[in-house]
mmCIF file of C-alpha atoms in Angstrom:
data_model
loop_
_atom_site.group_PDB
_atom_site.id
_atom_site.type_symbol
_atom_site.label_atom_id
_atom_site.label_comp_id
_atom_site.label_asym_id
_atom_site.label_seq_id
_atom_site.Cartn_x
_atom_site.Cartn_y
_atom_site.Cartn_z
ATOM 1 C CA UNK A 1 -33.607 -29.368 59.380
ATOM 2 C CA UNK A 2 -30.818 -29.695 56.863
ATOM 3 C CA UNK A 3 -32.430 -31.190 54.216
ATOM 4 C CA UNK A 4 -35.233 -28.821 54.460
ATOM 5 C CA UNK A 5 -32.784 -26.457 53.843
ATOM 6 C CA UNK A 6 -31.349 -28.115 51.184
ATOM 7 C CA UNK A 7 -35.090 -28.648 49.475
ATOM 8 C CA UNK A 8 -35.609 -25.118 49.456
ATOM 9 C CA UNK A 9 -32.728 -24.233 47.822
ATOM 10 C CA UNK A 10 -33.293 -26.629 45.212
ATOM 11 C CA UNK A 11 -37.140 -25.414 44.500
ATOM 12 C CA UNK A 12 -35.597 -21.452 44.471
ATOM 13 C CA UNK A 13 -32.856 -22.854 41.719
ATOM 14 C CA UNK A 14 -35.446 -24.015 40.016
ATOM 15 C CA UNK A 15 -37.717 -21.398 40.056
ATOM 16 C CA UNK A 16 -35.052 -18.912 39.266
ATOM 17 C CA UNK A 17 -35.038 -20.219 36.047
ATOM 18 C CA UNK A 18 -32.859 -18.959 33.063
ATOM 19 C CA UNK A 19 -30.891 -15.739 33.931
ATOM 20 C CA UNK A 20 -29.396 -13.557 31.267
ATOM 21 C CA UNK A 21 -25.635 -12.829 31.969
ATOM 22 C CA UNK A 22 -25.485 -9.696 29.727
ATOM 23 C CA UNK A 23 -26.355 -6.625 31.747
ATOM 24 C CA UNK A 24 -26.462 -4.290 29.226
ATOM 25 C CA UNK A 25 -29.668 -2.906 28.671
ATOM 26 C CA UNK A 26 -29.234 -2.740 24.618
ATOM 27 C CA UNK A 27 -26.379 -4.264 22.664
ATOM 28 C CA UNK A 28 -25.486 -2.381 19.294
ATOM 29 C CA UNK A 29 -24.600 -4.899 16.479
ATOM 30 C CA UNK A 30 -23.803 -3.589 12.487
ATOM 31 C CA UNK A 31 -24.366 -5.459 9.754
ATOM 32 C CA UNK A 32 -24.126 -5.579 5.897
ATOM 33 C CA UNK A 33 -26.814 -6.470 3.212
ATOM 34 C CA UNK A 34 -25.786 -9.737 1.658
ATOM 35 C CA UNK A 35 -23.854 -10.188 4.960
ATOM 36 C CA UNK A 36 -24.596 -12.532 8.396
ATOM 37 C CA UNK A 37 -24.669 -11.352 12.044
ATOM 38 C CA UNK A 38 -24.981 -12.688 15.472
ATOM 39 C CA UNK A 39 -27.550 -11.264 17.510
ATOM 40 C CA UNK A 40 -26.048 -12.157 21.356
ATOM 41 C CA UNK A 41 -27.515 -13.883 24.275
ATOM 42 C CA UNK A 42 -26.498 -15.871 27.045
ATOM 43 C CA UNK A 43 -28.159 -17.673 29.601
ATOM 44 C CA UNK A 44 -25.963 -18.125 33.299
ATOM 45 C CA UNK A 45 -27.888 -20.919 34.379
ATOM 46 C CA UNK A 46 -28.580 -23.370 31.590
ATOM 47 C CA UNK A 47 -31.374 -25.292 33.979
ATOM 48 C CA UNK A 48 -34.474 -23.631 32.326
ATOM 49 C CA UNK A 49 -33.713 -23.038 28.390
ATOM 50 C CA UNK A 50 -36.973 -21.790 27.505
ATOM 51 C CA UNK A 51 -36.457 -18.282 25.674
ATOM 52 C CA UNK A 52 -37.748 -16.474 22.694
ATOM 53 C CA UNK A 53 -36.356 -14.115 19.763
ATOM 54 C CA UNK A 54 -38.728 -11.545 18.377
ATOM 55 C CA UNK A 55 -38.875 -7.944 16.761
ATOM 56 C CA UNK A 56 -40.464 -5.214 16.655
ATOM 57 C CA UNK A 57 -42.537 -4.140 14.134
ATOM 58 C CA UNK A 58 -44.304 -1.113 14.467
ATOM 59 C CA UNK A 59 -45.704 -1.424 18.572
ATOM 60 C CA UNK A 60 -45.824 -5.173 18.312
ATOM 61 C CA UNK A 61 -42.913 -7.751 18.951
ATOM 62 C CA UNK A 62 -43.981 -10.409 16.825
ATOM 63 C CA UNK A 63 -41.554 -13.977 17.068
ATOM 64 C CA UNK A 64 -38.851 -13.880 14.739
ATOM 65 C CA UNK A 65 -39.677 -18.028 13.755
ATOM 66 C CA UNK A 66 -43.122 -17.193 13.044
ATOM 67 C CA UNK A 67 -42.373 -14.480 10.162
ATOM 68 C CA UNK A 68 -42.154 -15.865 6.561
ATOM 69 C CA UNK A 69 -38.975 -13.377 5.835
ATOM 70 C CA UNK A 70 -36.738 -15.111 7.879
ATOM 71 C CA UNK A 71 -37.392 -18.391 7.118
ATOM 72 C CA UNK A 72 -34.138 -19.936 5.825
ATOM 73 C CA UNK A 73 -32.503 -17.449 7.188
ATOM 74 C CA UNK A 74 -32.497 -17.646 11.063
ATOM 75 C CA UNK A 75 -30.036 -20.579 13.256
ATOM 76 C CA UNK A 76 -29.990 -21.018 17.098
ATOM 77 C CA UNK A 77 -27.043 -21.944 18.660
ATOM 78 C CA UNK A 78 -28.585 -23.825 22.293
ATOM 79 C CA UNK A 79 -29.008 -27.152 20.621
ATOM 80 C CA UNK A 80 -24.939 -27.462 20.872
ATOM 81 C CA UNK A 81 -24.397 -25.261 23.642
ATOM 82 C CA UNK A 82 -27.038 -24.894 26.315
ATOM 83 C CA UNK A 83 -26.451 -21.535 27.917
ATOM 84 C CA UNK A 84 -25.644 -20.040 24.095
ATOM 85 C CA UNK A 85 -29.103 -18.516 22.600
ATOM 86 C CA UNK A 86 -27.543 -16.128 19.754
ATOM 87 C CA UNK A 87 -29.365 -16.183 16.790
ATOM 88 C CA UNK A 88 -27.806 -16.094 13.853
ATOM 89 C CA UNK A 89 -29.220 -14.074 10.624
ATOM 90 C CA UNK A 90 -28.211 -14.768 7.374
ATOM 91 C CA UNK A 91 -28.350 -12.802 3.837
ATOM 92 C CA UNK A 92 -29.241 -9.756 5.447
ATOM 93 C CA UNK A 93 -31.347 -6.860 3.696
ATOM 94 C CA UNK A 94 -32.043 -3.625 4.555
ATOM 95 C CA UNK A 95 -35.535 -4.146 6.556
ATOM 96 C CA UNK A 96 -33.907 -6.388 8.870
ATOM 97 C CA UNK A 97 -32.887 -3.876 10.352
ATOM 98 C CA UNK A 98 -34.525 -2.270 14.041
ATOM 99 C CA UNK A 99 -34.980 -3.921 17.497
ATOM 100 C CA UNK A 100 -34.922 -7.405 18.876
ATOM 101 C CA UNK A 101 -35.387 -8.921 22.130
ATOM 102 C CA UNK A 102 -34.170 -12.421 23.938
ATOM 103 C CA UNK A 103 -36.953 -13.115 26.260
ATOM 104 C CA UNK A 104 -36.019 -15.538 28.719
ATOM 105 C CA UNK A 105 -38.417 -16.922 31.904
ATOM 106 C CA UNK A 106 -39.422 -15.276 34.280
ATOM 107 C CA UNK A 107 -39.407 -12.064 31.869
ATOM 108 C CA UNK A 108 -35.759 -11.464 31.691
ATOM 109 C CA UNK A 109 -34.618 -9.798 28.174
ATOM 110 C CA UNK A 110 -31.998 -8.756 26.233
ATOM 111 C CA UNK A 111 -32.443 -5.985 23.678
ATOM 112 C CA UNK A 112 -30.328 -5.557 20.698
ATOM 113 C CA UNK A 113 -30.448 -3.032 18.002
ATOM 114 C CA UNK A 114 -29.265 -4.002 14.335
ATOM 115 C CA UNK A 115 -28.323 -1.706 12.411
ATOM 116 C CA UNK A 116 -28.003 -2.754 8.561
ATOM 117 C CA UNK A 117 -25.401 -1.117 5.726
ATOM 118 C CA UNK A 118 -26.663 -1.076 2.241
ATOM 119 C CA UNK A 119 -24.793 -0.728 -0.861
ATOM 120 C CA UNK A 120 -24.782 2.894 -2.538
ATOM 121 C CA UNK A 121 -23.104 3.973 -5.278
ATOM 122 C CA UNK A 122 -19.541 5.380 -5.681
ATOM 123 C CA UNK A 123 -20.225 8.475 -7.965
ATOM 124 C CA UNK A 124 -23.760 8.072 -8.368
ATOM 125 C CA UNK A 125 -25.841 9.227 -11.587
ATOM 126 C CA UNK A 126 -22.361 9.782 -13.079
ATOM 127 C CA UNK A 127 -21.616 8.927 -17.076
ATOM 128 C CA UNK A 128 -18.261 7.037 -17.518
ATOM 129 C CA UNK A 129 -16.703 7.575 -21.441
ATOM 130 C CA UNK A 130 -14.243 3.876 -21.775
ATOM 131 C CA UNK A 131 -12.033 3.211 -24.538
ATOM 132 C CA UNK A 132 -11.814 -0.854 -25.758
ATOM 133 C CA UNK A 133 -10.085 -2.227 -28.843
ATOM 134 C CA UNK A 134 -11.698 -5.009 -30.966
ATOM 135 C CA UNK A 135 -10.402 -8.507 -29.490
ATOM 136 C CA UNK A 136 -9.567 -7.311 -26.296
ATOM 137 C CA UNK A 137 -10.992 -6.661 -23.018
ATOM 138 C CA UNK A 138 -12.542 -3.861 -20.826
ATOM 139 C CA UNK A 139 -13.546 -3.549 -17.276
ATOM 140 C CA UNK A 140 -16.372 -0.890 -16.767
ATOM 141 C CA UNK A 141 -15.974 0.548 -13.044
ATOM 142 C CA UNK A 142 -18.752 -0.092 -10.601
ATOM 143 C CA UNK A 143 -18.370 0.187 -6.485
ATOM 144 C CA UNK A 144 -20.263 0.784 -3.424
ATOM 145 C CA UNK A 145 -19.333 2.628 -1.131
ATOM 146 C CA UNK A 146 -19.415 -0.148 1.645
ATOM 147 C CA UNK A 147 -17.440 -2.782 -0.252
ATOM 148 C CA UNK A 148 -18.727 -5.256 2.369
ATOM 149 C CA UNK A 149 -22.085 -4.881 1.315
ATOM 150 C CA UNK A 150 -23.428 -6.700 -1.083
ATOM 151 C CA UNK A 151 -26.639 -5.152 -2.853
ATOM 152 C CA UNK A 152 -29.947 -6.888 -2.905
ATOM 153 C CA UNK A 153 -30.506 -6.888 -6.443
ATOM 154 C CA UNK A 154 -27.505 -5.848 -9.080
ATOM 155 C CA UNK A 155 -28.277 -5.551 -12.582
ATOM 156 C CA UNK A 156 -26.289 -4.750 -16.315
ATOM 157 C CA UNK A 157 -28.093 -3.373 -19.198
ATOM 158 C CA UNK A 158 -26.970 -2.577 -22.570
ATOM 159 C CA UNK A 159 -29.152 -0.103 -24.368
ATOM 160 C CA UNK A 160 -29.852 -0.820 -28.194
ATOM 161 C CA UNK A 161 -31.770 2.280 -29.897
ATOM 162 C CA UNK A 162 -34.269 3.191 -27.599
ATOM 163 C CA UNK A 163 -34.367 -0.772 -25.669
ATOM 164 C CA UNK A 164 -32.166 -1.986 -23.771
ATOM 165 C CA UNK A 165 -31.108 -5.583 -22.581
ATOM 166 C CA UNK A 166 -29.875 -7.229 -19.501
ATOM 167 C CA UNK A 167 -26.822 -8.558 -19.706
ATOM 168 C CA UNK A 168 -25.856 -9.337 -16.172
ATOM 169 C CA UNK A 169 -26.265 -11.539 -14.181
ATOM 170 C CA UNK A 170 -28.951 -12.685 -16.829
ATOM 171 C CA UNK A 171 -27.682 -12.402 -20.442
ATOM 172 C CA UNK A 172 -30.634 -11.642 -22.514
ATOM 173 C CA UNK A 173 -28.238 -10.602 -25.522
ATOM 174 C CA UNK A 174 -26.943 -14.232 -27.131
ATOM 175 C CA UNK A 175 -23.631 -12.032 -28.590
ATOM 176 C CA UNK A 176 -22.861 -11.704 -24.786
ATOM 177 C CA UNK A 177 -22.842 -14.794 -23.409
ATOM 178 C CA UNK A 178 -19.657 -16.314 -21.397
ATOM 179 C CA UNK A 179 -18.161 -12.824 -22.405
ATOM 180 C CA UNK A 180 -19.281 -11.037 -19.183
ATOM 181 C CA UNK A 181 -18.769 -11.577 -15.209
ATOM 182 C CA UNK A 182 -18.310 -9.146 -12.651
ATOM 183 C CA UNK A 183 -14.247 -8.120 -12.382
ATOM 184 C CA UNK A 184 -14.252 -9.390 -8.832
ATOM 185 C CA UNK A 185 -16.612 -11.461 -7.460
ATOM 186 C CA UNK A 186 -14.839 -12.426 -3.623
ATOM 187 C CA UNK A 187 -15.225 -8.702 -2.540
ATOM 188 C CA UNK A 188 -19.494 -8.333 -1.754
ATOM 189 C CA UNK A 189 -19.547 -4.269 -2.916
ATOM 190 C CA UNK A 190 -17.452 -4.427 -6.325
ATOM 191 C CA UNK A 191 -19.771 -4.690 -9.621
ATOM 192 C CA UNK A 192 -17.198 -3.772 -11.701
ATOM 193 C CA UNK A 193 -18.440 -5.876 -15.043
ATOM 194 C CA UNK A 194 -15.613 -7.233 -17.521
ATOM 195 C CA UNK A 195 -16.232 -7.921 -20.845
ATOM 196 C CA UNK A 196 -13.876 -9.892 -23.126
ATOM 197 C CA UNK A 197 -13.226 -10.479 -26.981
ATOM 198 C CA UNK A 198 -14.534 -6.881 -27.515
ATOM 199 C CA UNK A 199 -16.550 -6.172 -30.988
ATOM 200 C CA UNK A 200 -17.187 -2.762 -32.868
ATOM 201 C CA UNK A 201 -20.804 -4.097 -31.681
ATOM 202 C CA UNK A 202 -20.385 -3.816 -28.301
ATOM 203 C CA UNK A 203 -20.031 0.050 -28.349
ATOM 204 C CA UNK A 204 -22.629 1.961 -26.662
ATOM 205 C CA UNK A 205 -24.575 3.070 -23.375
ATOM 206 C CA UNK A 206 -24.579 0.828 -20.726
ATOM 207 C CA UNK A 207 -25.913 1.129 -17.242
ATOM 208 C CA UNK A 208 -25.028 -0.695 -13.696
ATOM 209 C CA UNK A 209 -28.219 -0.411 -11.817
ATOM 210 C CA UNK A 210 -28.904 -0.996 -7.989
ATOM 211 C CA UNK A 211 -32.278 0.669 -7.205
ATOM 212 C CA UNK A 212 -34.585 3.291 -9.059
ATOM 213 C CA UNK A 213 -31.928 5.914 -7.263
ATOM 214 C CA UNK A 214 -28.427 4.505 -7.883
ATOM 215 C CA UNK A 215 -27.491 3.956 -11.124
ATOM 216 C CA UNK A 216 -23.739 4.995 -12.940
ATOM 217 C CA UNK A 217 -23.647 5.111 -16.722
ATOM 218 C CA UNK A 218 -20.894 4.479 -19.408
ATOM 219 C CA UNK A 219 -19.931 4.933 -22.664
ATOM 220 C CA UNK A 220 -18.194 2.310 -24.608
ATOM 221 C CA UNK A 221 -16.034 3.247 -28.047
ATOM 222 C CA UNK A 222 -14.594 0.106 -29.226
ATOM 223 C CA UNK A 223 -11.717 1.297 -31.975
ATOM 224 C CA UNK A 224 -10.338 -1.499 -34.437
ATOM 225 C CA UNK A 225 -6.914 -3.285 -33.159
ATOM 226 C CA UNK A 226 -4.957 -1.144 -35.782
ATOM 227 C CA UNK A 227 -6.166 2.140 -34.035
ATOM 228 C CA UNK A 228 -4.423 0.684 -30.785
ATOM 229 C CA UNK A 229 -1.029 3.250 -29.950
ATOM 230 C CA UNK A 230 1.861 1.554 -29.831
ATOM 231 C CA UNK A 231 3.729 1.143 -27.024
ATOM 232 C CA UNK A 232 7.482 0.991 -26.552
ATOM 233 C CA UNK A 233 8.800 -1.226 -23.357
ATOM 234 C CA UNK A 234 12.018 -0.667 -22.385
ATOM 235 C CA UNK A 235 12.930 -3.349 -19.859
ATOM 236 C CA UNK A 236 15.889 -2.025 -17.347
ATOM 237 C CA UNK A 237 17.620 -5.455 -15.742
ATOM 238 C CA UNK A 238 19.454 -5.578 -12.440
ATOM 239 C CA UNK A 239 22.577 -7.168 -12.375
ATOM 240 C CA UNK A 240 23.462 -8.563 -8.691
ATOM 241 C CA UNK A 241 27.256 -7.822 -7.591
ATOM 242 C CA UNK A 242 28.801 -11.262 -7.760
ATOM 243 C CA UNK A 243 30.740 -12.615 -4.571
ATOM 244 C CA UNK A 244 33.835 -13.803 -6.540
ATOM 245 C CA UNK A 245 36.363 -11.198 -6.885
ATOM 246 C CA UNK A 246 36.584 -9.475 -9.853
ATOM 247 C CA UNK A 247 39.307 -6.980 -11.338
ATOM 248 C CA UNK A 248 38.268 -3.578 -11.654
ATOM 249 C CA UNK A 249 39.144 -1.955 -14.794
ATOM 250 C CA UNK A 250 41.659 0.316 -15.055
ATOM 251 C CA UNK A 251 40.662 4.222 -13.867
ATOM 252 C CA UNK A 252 41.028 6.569 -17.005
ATOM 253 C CA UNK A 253 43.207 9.333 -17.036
ATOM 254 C CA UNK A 254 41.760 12.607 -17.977
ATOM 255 C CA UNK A 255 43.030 14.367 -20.998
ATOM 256 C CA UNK A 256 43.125 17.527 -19.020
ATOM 257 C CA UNK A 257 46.466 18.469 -18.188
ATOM 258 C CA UNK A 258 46.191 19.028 -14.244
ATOM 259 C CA UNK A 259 46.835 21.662 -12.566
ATOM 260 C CA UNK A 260 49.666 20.743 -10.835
ATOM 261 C CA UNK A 261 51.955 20.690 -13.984
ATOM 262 C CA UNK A 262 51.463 24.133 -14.675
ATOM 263 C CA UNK A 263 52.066 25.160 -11.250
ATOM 264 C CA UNK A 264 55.277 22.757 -11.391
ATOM 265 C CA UNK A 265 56.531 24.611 -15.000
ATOM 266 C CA UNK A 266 55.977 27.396 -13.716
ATOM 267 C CA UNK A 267 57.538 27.261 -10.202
ATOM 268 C CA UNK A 268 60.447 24.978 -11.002
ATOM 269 C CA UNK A 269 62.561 27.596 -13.137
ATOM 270 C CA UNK A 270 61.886 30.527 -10.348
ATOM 271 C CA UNK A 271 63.391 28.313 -7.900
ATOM 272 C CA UNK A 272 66.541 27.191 -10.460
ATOM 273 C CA UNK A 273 66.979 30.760 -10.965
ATOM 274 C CA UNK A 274 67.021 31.624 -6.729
ATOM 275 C CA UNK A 275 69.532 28.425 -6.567
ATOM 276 C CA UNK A 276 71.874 29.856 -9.202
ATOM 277 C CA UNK A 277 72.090 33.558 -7.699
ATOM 278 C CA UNK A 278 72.416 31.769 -4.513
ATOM 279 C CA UNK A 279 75.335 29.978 -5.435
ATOM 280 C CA UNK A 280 76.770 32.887 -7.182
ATOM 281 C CA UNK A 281 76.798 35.146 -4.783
ATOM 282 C CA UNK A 282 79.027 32.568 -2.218
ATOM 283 C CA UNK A 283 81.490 32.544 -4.932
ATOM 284 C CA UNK A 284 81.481 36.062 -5.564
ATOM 285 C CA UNK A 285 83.173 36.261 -2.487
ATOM 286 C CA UNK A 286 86.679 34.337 -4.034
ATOM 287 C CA UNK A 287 88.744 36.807 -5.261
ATOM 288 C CA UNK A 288 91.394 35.859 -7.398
ATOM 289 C CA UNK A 289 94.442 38.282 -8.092
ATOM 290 C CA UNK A 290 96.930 38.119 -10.839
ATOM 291 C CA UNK A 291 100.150 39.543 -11.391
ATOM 292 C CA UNK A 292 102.317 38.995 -14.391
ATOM 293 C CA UNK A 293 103.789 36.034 -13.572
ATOM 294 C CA UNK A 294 101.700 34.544 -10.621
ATOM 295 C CA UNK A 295 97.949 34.112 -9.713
ATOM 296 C CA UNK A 296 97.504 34.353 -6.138
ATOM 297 C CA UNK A 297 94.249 32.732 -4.950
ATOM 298 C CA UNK A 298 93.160 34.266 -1.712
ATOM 299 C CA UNK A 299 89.450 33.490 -0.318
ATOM 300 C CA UNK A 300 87.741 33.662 2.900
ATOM 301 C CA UNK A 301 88.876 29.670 3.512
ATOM 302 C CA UNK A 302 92.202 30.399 3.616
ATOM 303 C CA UNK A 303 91.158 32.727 7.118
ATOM 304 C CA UNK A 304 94.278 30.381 8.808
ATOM 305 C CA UNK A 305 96.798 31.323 6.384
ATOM 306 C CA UNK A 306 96.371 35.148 7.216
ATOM 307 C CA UNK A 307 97.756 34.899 10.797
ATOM 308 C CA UNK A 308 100.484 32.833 9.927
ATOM 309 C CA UNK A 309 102.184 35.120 7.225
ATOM 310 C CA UNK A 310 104.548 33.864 4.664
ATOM 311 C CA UNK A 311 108.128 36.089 4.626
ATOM 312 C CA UNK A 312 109.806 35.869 1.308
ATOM 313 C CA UNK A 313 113.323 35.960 1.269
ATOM 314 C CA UNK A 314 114.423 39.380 0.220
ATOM 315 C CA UNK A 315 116.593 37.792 -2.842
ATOM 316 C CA UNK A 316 114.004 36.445 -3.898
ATOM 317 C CA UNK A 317 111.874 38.832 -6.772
ATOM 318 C CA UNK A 318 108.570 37.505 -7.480
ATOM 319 C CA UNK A 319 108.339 40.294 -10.522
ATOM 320 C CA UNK A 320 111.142 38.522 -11.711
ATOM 321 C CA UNK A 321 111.183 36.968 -14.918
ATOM 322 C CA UNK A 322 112.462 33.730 -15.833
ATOM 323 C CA UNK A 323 115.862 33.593 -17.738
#
């Protein structure tokens, strides 16, 4: 009875087959032209690997492997991991865009809906006036708005009279050649276009072109070297404070007198003058007293000598003159 059991069990495993572990009934994935995505899909139970990519075009779904415009440009990733079954698109363009489906047995799918960002034009149908000096070099400005997206085709043309001439990426102009490349070439949605050794020739109407629609023009003046302004550089230079010690000079006196000397001159003699009638006034109060022959000095220190009063004899004449 147990192995029956166990048989069973087996035959459903096998039957269940391959069983998509995302849930979600449409997965949202952005991409950019020139770009690669992963489409996602995932199969729980690696035991039955058979599974199919395909799109829809128009009411059909028609096998992604079987359509000439992704050849080259489609990977798998189950050889290397079973249960993995993203695909992989490469170089992508604009009608790559829409619905696709992992079908895996019995009838399970995953949907997912790419969505594609082209390249358009920063400042479209704009005309650009540039400035370049004979022997030098000049970058003429070209962007898209995504600058992860690369355009599908990207074109420079130089007009001469009424013609004009490609002279990026092809240089159809011999005067041009290994004097041109795009300004930078790692970033997918700048077309800026440099061109080097500038000539009086090179001055005219050129055009960087990305469809019918989306197209910026520019006008080139190339002026001789002479014509160039000059330009005076004035280069300021930091000097670091050094960790030794070093004497600081000596501060500089001010040729202003300050202000405290005039307050001083003119303070000073008011308070010599308070000092004198200070002093003069406490001896003001010594009076001295003269007779004809003596000078009797009597002042307010001599306060003891007043209760101890001197008696003169009576023979004795102090108005008397000498002999």
């Amino acid at each position: 009875m147990r192995d029956r059991f166990y048989l069973f069990f087996l035959m459903l495993h096998f039957t269940t087959g391959c069983v998509v572990s995302d849930e979600k009934p449409t997965v949202i994935v952005t991409g950019y032209t020139g770009g690669s995505v992963v489409l996602p899909c995932s199969c729980a139970d690696p035991q039955s690997t058979t599974f199919t990519w395909e799109f829809a075009k128009g009411n059909q779904w028609i096998p992604v492997f079987e359509d000439e415009k992704y050849s080259g440009r489609s990977v798998l990733f189950h050889e290397r991991s079973p249960t993995n079954l993203s695909l992989l698109i490469s170089d992508l363009r604009m009608n790559d865009q829409g619905y696709y489906s992992c079908k895996t047995e019995p009838n399970t799918f995953t949907y997912v809906r790419l969505e594609v960002k082209g390249c358009n034009l920063v400042q479209n149908s704009w005309m650009f006036y540039v400035t370049g000096y004979s022997g030098g070099s000049v970058v003429l400005p070209c962007s898209c708005t995504e600058l992860l997206a690369k355009p599908e085709h990207i074109q420079w043309i130089f007009f001469i009279g009424n013609k004009y001439k490609q002279i990026y990426p092809n240089e159809q102009i011999e005067s041009y050649k290994n004097r041109v490349k795009l300004f930078n070439p790692n970033t997918p949605g700048n077309l800026s276009l440099q061109i080097s050794a500038l000539t009086t020739d090179d001055r005219g109407v050129y055009q960087c072109i990305v469809s019918s629609l989306q197209v910026v023009s520019f006008r080139l003046t190339v002026l001789h070297a002479e014509e160039k302004p000059r330009v005076h550089i004035i280069s300021l230079t930091t000097h670091q404070p050094s960790h030794q010690t070093q004497e600081l000079p000596p501060l500089q006196q001010s040729h202003h007198t300050p202000q405290y000397i005039y307050i001083l001159v003119t303070v000073f003699p008011v308070v010599l003058l308070l000092a004198f009638l200070a002093l003069s006034s406490r001896y003001g109060k010594d009076e001295v007293s003269c007779s004809d022959a003596v000078c009797v000095k009597t002042s307010s220190t001599t306060a003891h000598a007043q209760n101890d009063t001197l008696e003169l004899p009576e023979y004795v004449n102090v108005n008397a003159k000498h002999a």
